[in-house]
Short mmCIF file of C-alpha atoms and ligand atoms in Angstrom, two decimals:
data_model
loop_
_atom_site.label_atom_id
_atom_site.label_comp_id
_atom_site.label_asym_id
_atom_site.label_seq_id
_atom_site.Cartn_x
_atom_site.Cartn_y
_atom_site.Cartn_z
CA MET A 1 -19.27 2.83 19.73
CA GLY A 2 -16.89 0.43 21.47
CA ILE A 3 -13.06 -0.01 19.65
CA GLN A 4 -12.97 0.55 15.99
CA LEU A 5 -10.16 -0.99 13.75
CA PHE A 6 -9.35 2.12 12.25
CA VAL A 7 -10.08 5.23 13.34
CA PRO A 8 -8.50 7.95 10.99
CA THR A 9 -7.48 11.48 12.64
CA PHE A 10 -7.40 14.72 10.95
CA ARG A 11 -5.65 17.83 12.00
CA VAL A 12 -8.60 19.94 10.89
CA GLU A 13 -8.37 23.35 10.79
CA GLU A 14 -4.92 23.35 9.06
CA CYS A 15 -6.71 20.79 6.21
CA LEU A 16 -9.59 23.60 5.81
CA ASN A 17 -7.15 25.96 5.47
CA GLU A 18 -5.41 24.18 2.58
CA ILE A 19 -8.43 23.63 0.98
CA ARG A 20 -9.87 27.35 1.72
CA GLU A 21 -6.88 27.90 -0.30
CA CYS A 22 -7.63 26.17 -3.03
CA LEU A 23 -11.70 27.48 -3.16
CA GLU A 24 -10.61 30.64 -3.34
CA LYS A 25 -7.86 30.43 -5.96
CA GLY A 26 -11.26 28.75 -7.91
CA TRP A 27 -8.25 25.90 -8.36
CA THR A 28 -9.10 22.29 -7.51
CA GLY A 29 -7.98 20.24 -9.92
CA LEU A 30 -4.93 18.24 -11.80
CA GLY A 31 -1.31 20.95 -10.15
CA PHE A 32 -0.97 23.01 -7.62
CA LYS A 33 -1.67 21.91 -4.43
CA THR A 34 -1.23 18.20 -6.60
CA VAL A 35 1.93 19.85 -7.48
CA GLU A 36 2.69 20.41 -3.98
CA PHE A 37 2.59 17.30 -2.91
CA GLU A 38 4.60 15.44 -5.06
CA ASN A 39 7.03 17.43 -4.21
CA LYS A 40 7.18 17.25 -0.24
CA TRP A 41 6.02 13.65 -1.09
CA LYS A 42 9.79 13.09 -3.32
CA GLU A 43 11.94 15.42 -0.52
CA TYR A 44 10.25 12.41 2.45
CA THR A 45 10.76 9.77 0.57
CA GLY A 46 13.84 10.60 -1.55
CA HIS A 47 12.09 9.00 -4.70
CA GLU A 48 13.53 10.87 -7.49
CA ASN A 49 9.91 11.29 -9.38
CA ALA A 50 6.36 11.02 -7.76
CA HIS A 51 2.98 11.84 -9.60
CA PHE A 52 -0.21 11.58 -7.37
CA LEU A 53 -3.05 9.97 -8.90
CA ASN A 54 -6.76 8.75 -7.23
CA SER A 55 -5.90 5.93 -5.62
CA ALA A 56 -3.64 2.47 -5.10
CA THR A 57 -5.01 0.71 -6.95
CA ALA A 58 -4.90 3.10 -10.53
CA GLY A 59 -1.28 2.97 -9.56
CA LEU A 60 -0.97 -0.35 -9.62
CA HIS A 61 -2.37 -1.01 -12.45
CA LEU A 62 -0.54 2.25 -14.33
CA ALA A 63 2.70 0.42 -12.91
CA VAL A 64 1.55 -2.71 -14.58
CA ASN A 65 0.68 -1.40 -17.98
CA ILE A 66 3.52 1.20 -18.54
CA LEU A 67 6.60 -1.70 -17.34
CA LYS A 68 4.39 -4.11 -19.49
CA GLU A 69 4.41 -1.49 -22.56
CA GLN A 70 8.09 -0.45 -21.85
CA SER A 71 9.41 -3.27 -21.81
CA GLY A 72 7.68 -5.47 -24.08
CA TRP A 73 5.54 -8.35 -22.35
CA LEU A 74 3.13 -10.44 -24.15
CA ASP A 75 -0.44 -11.04 -22.90
CA ASN A 76 0.16 -14.28 -20.15
CA ASP A 77 3.27 -13.48 -19.94
CA GLU A 78 3.84 -14.35 -15.65
CA ILE A 79 3.84 -12.18 -11.99
CA ILE A 80 5.00 -13.14 -9.28
CA THR A 81 2.88 -11.99 -6.64
CA THR A 82 1.70 -12.70 -3.27
CA PRO A 83 -1.74 -14.08 -1.82
CA LEU A 84 -2.62 -12.39 1.79
CA THR A 85 -3.18 -8.91 0.06
CA PHE A 86 -6.21 -6.59 -0.92
CA VAL A 87 -7.49 -7.89 -4.14
CA SER A 88 -6.19 -4.77 -6.00
CA THR A 89 -3.32 -5.77 -6.39
CA ASN A 90 -2.98 -8.58 -7.67
CA HIS A 91 -6.30 -6.93 -10.01
CA ALA A 92 -3.84 -4.82 -11.40
CA ILE A 93 -2.28 -7.74 -13.10
CA LEU A 94 -4.87 -9.54 -14.78
CA TYR A 95 -6.10 -5.44 -15.83
CA GLU A 96 -3.52 -6.12 -18.05
CA ASN A 97 -4.20 -9.82 -19.12
CA LEU A 98 -1.14 -11.02 -16.86
CA LYS A 99 -0.97 -13.68 -14.99
CA PRO A 100 -0.05 -12.96 -11.58
CA ILE A 101 1.62 -16.31 -10.57
CA PHE A 102 1.33 -17.12 -5.93
CA ALA A 103 4.40 -17.81 -4.15
CA ASP A 104 3.87 -18.70 -0.10
CA ILE A 105 4.17 -15.77 2.62
CA ASP A 106 6.63 -16.08 5.91
CA GLU A 107 6.52 -15.27 9.44
CA TYR A 108 6.04 -11.58 8.43
CA LEU A 109 3.55 -12.67 6.47
CA CYS A 110 5.48 -11.09 3.17
CA LEU A 111 6.74 -12.94 0.12
CA ASN A 112 9.20 -15.61 1.04
CA PRO A 113 12.42 -15.26 -0.95
CA ALA A 114 12.39 -19.21 -1.37
CA ASP A 115 9.21 -20.42 -2.56
CA VAL A 116 9.76 -17.07 -4.97
CA ILE A 117 12.61 -18.72 -6.26
CA LYS A 118 11.03 -21.82 -6.94
CA LYS A 119 7.81 -19.72 -8.84
CA ILE A 120 10.19 -18.56 -11.17
CA THR A 121 9.52 -20.27 -14.57
CA SER A 122 11.01 -18.92 -18.38
CA LYS A 123 6.95 -16.24 -18.47
CA THR A 124 8.29 -14.64 -15.64
CA LYS A 125 8.65 -10.68 -15.42
CA ALA A 126 8.53 -9.03 -12.49
CA ILE A 127 7.37 -9.90 -8.83
CA MET A 128 5.38 -7.15 -7.56
CA PHE A 129 5.72 -7.70 -2.85
CA VAL A 130 3.51 -6.58 -0.25
CA GLY A 131 4.83 -4.31 2.82
CA MET A 132 2.53 -6.33 4.28
CA GLY A 133 0.98 -3.33 7.61
CA GLY A 134 4.46 -1.53 6.99
CA ASN A 135 6.92 -4.76 7.04
CA VAL A 136 9.43 -4.72 4.47
CA GLY A 137 9.78 -8.73 5.43
CA ARG A 138 12.19 -10.59 3.01
CA TYR A 139 12.26 -7.05 0.35
CA GLU A 140 15.89 -7.01 0.71
CA GLU A 141 16.41 -10.87 -0.30
CA ILE A 142 13.89 -10.06 -2.97
CA ALA A 143 15.14 -7.29 -4.75
CA GLN A 144 18.34 -9.40 -4.76
CA ILE A 145 16.42 -12.12 -7.21
CA CYS A 146 15.22 -9.49 -9.13
CA LYS A 147 18.42 -9.09 -10.09
CA GLU A 148 19.63 -11.90 -10.79
CA ASN A 149 17.09 -13.49 -13.00
CA ASP A 150 16.31 -9.51 -14.55
CA LEU A 151 13.05 -9.30 -13.30
CA LYS A 152 10.70 -5.98 -12.45
CA LEU A 153 9.94 -5.38 -8.60
CA ILE A 154 6.66 -3.46 -8.60
CA LEU A 155 6.10 -2.82 -4.48
CA ASP A 156 2.69 -2.19 -3.56
CA ALA A 157 2.92 0.18 -0.49
CA ALA A 158 0.40 1.01 0.41
CA HIS A 159 0.82 0.10 3.82
CA MET A 160 4.73 1.90 3.64
CA SER A 161 4.40 4.86 4.06
CA GLY A 162 7.24 6.25 6.53
CA THR A 163 8.78 2.72 6.94
CA ARG A 164 11.93 2.17 6.60
CA TYR A 165 14.54 0.04 7.02
CA ALA A 166 18.65 0.84 8.04
CA GLY A 167 17.65 4.63 8.70
CA ASP A 168 15.99 4.72 4.93
CA ILE A 169 12.79 5.40 3.13
CA VAL A 170 12.47 1.75 0.97
CA GLY A 171 12.40 1.03 -2.51
CA LYS A 172 15.53 3.03 -4.04
CA GLU A 173 15.93 -0.72 -6.23
CA ALA A 174 11.92 -1.06 -7.22
CA ASP A 175 11.10 -0.73 -10.30
CA VAL A 176 8.42 1.29 -9.36
CA VAL A 177 7.02 2.35 -5.89
CA ILE A 178 3.38 3.32 -5.18
CA TYR A 179 1.50 4.02 -2.25
CA SER A 180 -2.22 4.41 -0.91
CA PHE A 181 -3.75 7.35 1.45
CA GLN A 182 -7.07 5.38 0.82
CA ALA A 183 -9.32 7.10 3.75
CA VAL A 184 -7.81 3.68 6.27
CA LYS A 185 -4.13 3.37 5.50
CA ASN A 186 -1.30 5.34 8.60
CA LEU A 187 -1.61 8.23 6.18
CA PRO A 188 -5.00 8.64 5.35
CA THR A 189 -6.42 11.14 2.49
CA ALA A 190 -9.76 10.33 1.48
CA ASP A 191 -8.98 8.57 -1.41
CA SER A 192 -5.43 8.68 -3.33
CA GLY A 193 -1.79 6.97 -4.09
CA MET A 194 1.07 8.04 -5.01
CA ILE A 195 3.44 6.25 -8.32
CA CYS A 196 6.95 6.31 -8.16
CA PHE A 197 8.75 5.64 -10.85
CA LYS A 198 12.87 4.79 -10.43
CA ASN A 199 13.07 5.70 -14.24
CA LYS A 200 12.37 9.76 -15.21
CA GLU A 201 10.72 8.31 -18.54
CA TYR A 202 8.19 6.14 -16.86
CA ASP A 203 7.21 9.11 -14.78
CA ASP A 204 6.56 11.43 -17.65
CA ILE A 205 4.55 8.41 -19.53
CA ALA A 206 2.24 7.69 -15.98
CA ARG A 207 1.67 11.58 -16.10
CA LYS A 208 0.10 11.19 -19.54
CA TYR A 209 -1.70 7.93 -18.94
CA SER A 210 -3.44 9.01 -16.20
CA TRP A 211 -4.61 12.02 -17.45
CA LEU A 212 -6.92 10.44 -20.76
CA GLY A 213 -3.49 9.96 -23.22
CA ILE A 214 -3.50 14.00 -23.59
CA ASN A 215 0.04 14.75 -24.76
CA LYS A 216 0.13 18.55 -24.58
CA ASP A 217 4.24 18.30 -25.80
CA THR A 218 3.37 18.20 -29.45
CA TYR A 219 1.82 21.93 -29.85
CA SER A 220 3.57 23.84 -26.70
CA ARG A 221 6.31 22.14 -28.79
CA SER A 222 5.85 24.18 -31.72
CA GLY A 223 5.70 27.46 -29.82
CA ASN A 224 2.19 28.54 -29.98
CA LYS A 225 0.93 29.46 -27.22
CA GLY A 226 -2.62 31.37 -26.74
CA ASN A 227 -4.68 30.46 -29.01
CA TYR A 228 -3.32 27.29 -29.43
CA LYS A 229 -2.99 26.34 -25.68
CA TRP A 230 -6.30 24.66 -26.58
CA GLU A 231 -4.92 22.60 -28.70
CA TYR A 232 -3.22 18.70 -27.97
CA ASP A 233 -3.23 15.63 -29.55
CA VAL A 234 -3.85 12.13 -27.77
CA ASP A 235 -1.42 9.07 -28.86
CA TYR A 236 -2.52 6.56 -26.15
CA LEU A 237 -5.48 5.61 -24.88
CA GLY A 238 -5.16 6.49 -21.29
CA TYR A 239 -6.85 6.45 -18.03
CA LYS A 240 -9.05 9.39 -16.59
CA TYR A 241 -6.51 8.37 -12.75
CA HIS A 242 -4.35 11.90 -12.03
CA GLY A 243 -6.07 13.52 -8.15
CA ASN A 244 -7.01 16.31 -7.39
CA SER A 245 -5.85 19.75 -5.42
CA ILE A 246 -9.02 18.77 -2.59
CA ILE A 247 -7.00 15.88 -1.79
CA ALA A 248 -4.01 16.65 -2.48
CA SER A 249 -4.50 19.35 0.30
CA LEU A 250 -5.35 16.65 3.02
CA GLY A 251 -2.09 14.92 2.95
CA LEU A 252 -0.15 17.92 2.58
CA VAL A 253 -1.14 18.38 6.28
CA GLN A 254 -0.93 14.28 6.86
CA LEU A 255 2.76 13.97 5.46
CA LYS A 256 3.74 17.01 8.35
CA TYR A 257 2.27 15.11 10.74
CA LEU A 258 3.36 11.32 9.05
CA ASP A 259 6.48 10.74 11.04
CA GLN A 260 4.93 11.81 14.81
CA ASP A 261 2.09 9.71 13.81
CA ASN A 262 3.58 6.66 13.05
CA ALA A 263 5.83 7.38 16.41
CA TYR A 264 2.24 7.30 18.13
CA ARG A 265 1.70 3.88 16.45
CA LYS A 266 5.03 2.40 17.17
CA GLN A 267 3.83 2.71 21.01
CA ILE A 268 0.99 1.04 20.73
CA ALA A 269 2.25 -1.66 19.02
CA THR A 270 4.66 -1.70 22.09
CA TRP A 271 1.65 -1.38 24.59
CA TYR A 272 0.12 -4.52 22.88
CA ASN A 273 3.93 -6.26 22.74
CA ASP A 274 4.29 -5.85 26.22
CA ASN A 275 0.69 -7.26 27.42
CA PHE A 276 1.24 -10.03 25.13
CA ARG A 277 4.76 -11.04 26.10
CA GLU A 278 4.26 -13.72 28.26
CA TYR A 279 1.07 -15.01 26.68
CA THR A 280 3.23 -16.84 23.75
CA ASP A 281 1.93 -20.12 23.78
CA LYS A 282 -1.91 -19.10 22.55
CA ILE A 283 -1.30 -15.45 20.95
CA LYS A 284 1.41 -15.16 18.11
CA VAL A 285 2.91 -11.47 17.09
CA VAL A 286 4.13 -11.40 13.47
CA PRO A 287 8.08 -10.06 14.10
CA ILE A 288 9.72 -6.61 12.76
CA PRO A 289 12.77 -7.88 11.19
CA ASP A 290 15.63 -5.80 12.58
CA LYS A 291 16.98 -2.64 10.98
CA CYS A 292 12.90 -2.27 10.51
CA GLU A 293 11.03 0.99 11.65
CA SER A 294 7.74 -0.20 10.47
CA SER A 295 5.08 2.43 9.54
CA HIS A 296 2.96 0.20 12.53
CA HIS A 297 -0.17 0.19 9.43
CA LEU A 298 -1.70 -2.83 11.16
CA TYR A 299 -1.25 -5.03 14.09
CA ILE A 300 -0.96 -8.39 13.46
CA ILE A 301 -1.51 -11.52 16.04
CA GLU A 302 -1.39 -15.47 14.72
CA VAL A 303 -4.04 -17.41 17.49
CA ASN A 304 -5.05 -20.56 17.35
CA ASN A 305 -8.90 -19.62 17.33
CA ARG A 306 -9.29 -16.49 14.88
CA ASP A 307 -12.58 -16.44 14.49
CA GLU A 308 -13.74 -17.70 18.06
CA LEU A 309 -11.77 -15.04 19.36
CA LEU A 310 -13.74 -12.47 16.39
CA GLU A 311 -16.98 -13.01 17.54
CA LYS A 312 -15.47 -12.54 21.68
CA LEU A 313 -13.75 -9.67 20.99
CA ASN A 314 -17.38 -8.21 18.90
CA GLU A 315 -19.45 -9.49 22.36
CA ASN A 316 -17.30 -6.50 24.21
CA GLU A 317 -17.66 -3.92 21.45
CA ILE A 318 -14.03 -4.46 20.19
CA TYR A 319 -14.03 -4.44 16.40
CA PRO A 320 -10.28 -5.88 14.13
CA GLY A 321 -9.81 -6.99 11.42
CA VAL A 322 -8.03 -9.72 9.28
CA HIS A 323 -5.67 -8.63 6.88
CA TYR A 324 -7.26 -10.32 4.05
CA LYS A 325 -8.60 -13.36 3.44
CA ASN A 326 -6.14 -15.39 1.22
CA ASN A 327 -6.68 -14.51 -2.72
CA ILE A 328 -6.51 -18.23 -3.86
CA GLU A 329 -10.10 -18.08 -2.15
CA TYR A 330 -11.91 -16.25 -4.21
CA SER A 331 -13.18 -17.63 -7.36
CA LEU A 332 -11.02 -15.55 -9.74
CA TYR A 333 -7.56 -16.83 -8.81
CA ASN A 334 -8.96 -19.89 -7.08
CA TYR A 335 -7.03 -22.23 -10.14
CA ALA A 336 -4.46 -21.50 -8.12
CA LYS A 337 -5.66 -23.47 -5.28
CA ASP A 338 -2.53 -25.63 -3.35
CA THR A 339 -0.32 -23.57 -4.43
CA CYS A 340 0.38 -21.37 -1.31
CA PRO A 341 0.04 -24.07 2.09
CA SER A 342 1.50 -21.59 4.74
CA THR A 343 -1.01 -18.95 3.21
CA ASP A 344 -3.75 -21.41 3.82
CA ARG A 345 -2.41 -22.24 7.28
CA ILE A 346 -1.83 -18.13 8.61
CA SER A 347 -4.96 -16.55 6.80
CA HIS A 348 -7.35 -18.22 8.73
CA ARG A 349 -5.01 -17.53 12.34
CA ILE A 350 -4.44 -13.80 11.37
CA LEU A 351 -6.43 -10.87 13.64
CA SER A 352 -5.07 -7.44 13.10
CA LEU A 353 -5.97 -5.34 16.50
CA PRO A 354 -7.35 -2.02 16.45
CA MET A 355 -4.47 0.35 15.36
CA HIS A 356 -4.90 4.09 15.29
CA MET A 357 -4.08 7.74 16.81
CA LYS A 358 -7.57 7.83 18.88
CA LEU A 359 -6.36 4.47 20.89
CA ALA A 360 -5.88 5.36 24.39
CA LYS A 361 -2.80 3.10 26.81
CA ALA A 362 -5.89 1.79 28.72
CA ASP A 363 -8.24 0.74 25.70
CA VAL A 364 -4.76 -1.18 24.31
CA ASP A 365 -4.54 -3.17 27.39
CA TYR A 366 -8.28 -3.49 27.38
CA VAL A 367 -7.89 -5.30 24.27
CA ALA A 368 -4.41 -6.65 25.05
CA GLU A 369 -6.52 -8.44 28.01
CA THR A 370 -10.01 -9.52 26.43
CA VAL A 371 -7.32 -10.96 23.68
CA ILE A 372 -5.50 -13.24 25.96
CA ARG A 373 -8.94 -14.34 27.78
CA TYR A 374 -10.48 -15.30 25.09
CA ALA A 375 -7.28 -16.68 23.02
CA LYS A 376 -7.36 -21.16 22.93
CA GLN A 377 -4.03 -22.19 23.46
C1 PLP B 1 -6.11 -0.15 0.11
C2 PLP B 1 -4.63 -0.94 -0.85
C3 PLP B 1 -4.13 -1.26 -2.23
C4 PLP B 1 -5.07 -0.09 -2.73
O1 PLP B 1 -5.64 1.09 -2.56
P1 PLP B 1 -6.34 2.29 -2.96
O2 PLP B 1 -6.03 3.35 -2.49
O3 PLP B 1 -7.52 2.18 -2.54
O4 PLP B 1 -6.68 1.80 -3.99
C5 PLP B 1 -2.77 -1.58 -2.15
N1 PLP B 1 -2.90 -2.72 -1.93
C6 PLP B 1 -3.04 -2.69 -0.58
C7 PLP B 1 -1.85 -3.71 -0.05
C8 PLP B 1 -3.56 -2.40 -0.04
O5 PLP B 1 -3.89 -2.28 1.29
#
């Protein structure tokens, strides 16, 4: 089977017990475990609001949708974003007829504040920040830029479940934070996500929009119970984006072990670092800033012969990944060609090494030794 990039780990009996509760109760949909998971997530993160969704992609879309509507943004207004991300991040901007303006990345593979500032125009409404691999990069500076320029801040925290900065979960100053619990993220379920708005009112709106725009308030307020329980208004063209109790069951169990699992991921990162320490001439490990406790969703290195090294690793039954292809290279985003030179360069040099709970030290050493053998100066 070789050594895979990601292998999700589940405490199977505990997961099945949570799911069994849903089946016995006859409640697998919205409510019940979804509410329990939202409450536990708020408690864990310290975010004031949390709404459980069927994916982070849905969350990113709702984030842009609601901020646009509530702030009165116009079509073709701009959001500054990163080209080094999963396409969901940038698709969410296009879904709402806004324009992704790409700013370049820094040594953390996150947005470079200096380039972000250069790309602000009179049409800029928000900045979309991605914490690559669980790294905070220069997030604090980006938050400051948003404050000074009156821009909204959207944090794509798909990799950041459990990431802390100066001891606290990241993103309290962001207008909205979106987490992914997709199958191979560091808090894996099957497919799901969480949207955490700073503003309670926006959280209320997100709950309506994630369920087709159905508004129960009108009728519940009128005091009609019994007969009129089925009655509701639909005042907005919403989406089918909410999560369900079966998947929330998985999330509840995973959350219990999140810090413990992230600690093991950190151990794996340390083993890799120890192996690579003497080879800085050909293997550059992406740094993590002081005060950042990364979730270590990804372990990324930069090398001179990435594509060749990938082949060599595959021949040795090691299957790394690449996070990510420069989005500007996709035809949909090619209008931004040549606007991000560092991303153009670095995106061809990066490689994500196997990182998951089933790796033993011997596996990590074997991967590292093989990388060292085939990486070129
Ligand atoms: C995985 C991922 C997403 C999308 O998450 P889903 O839950 O699969 O929709 C968005 N942004 C980034 C950076 C991701 O890695």
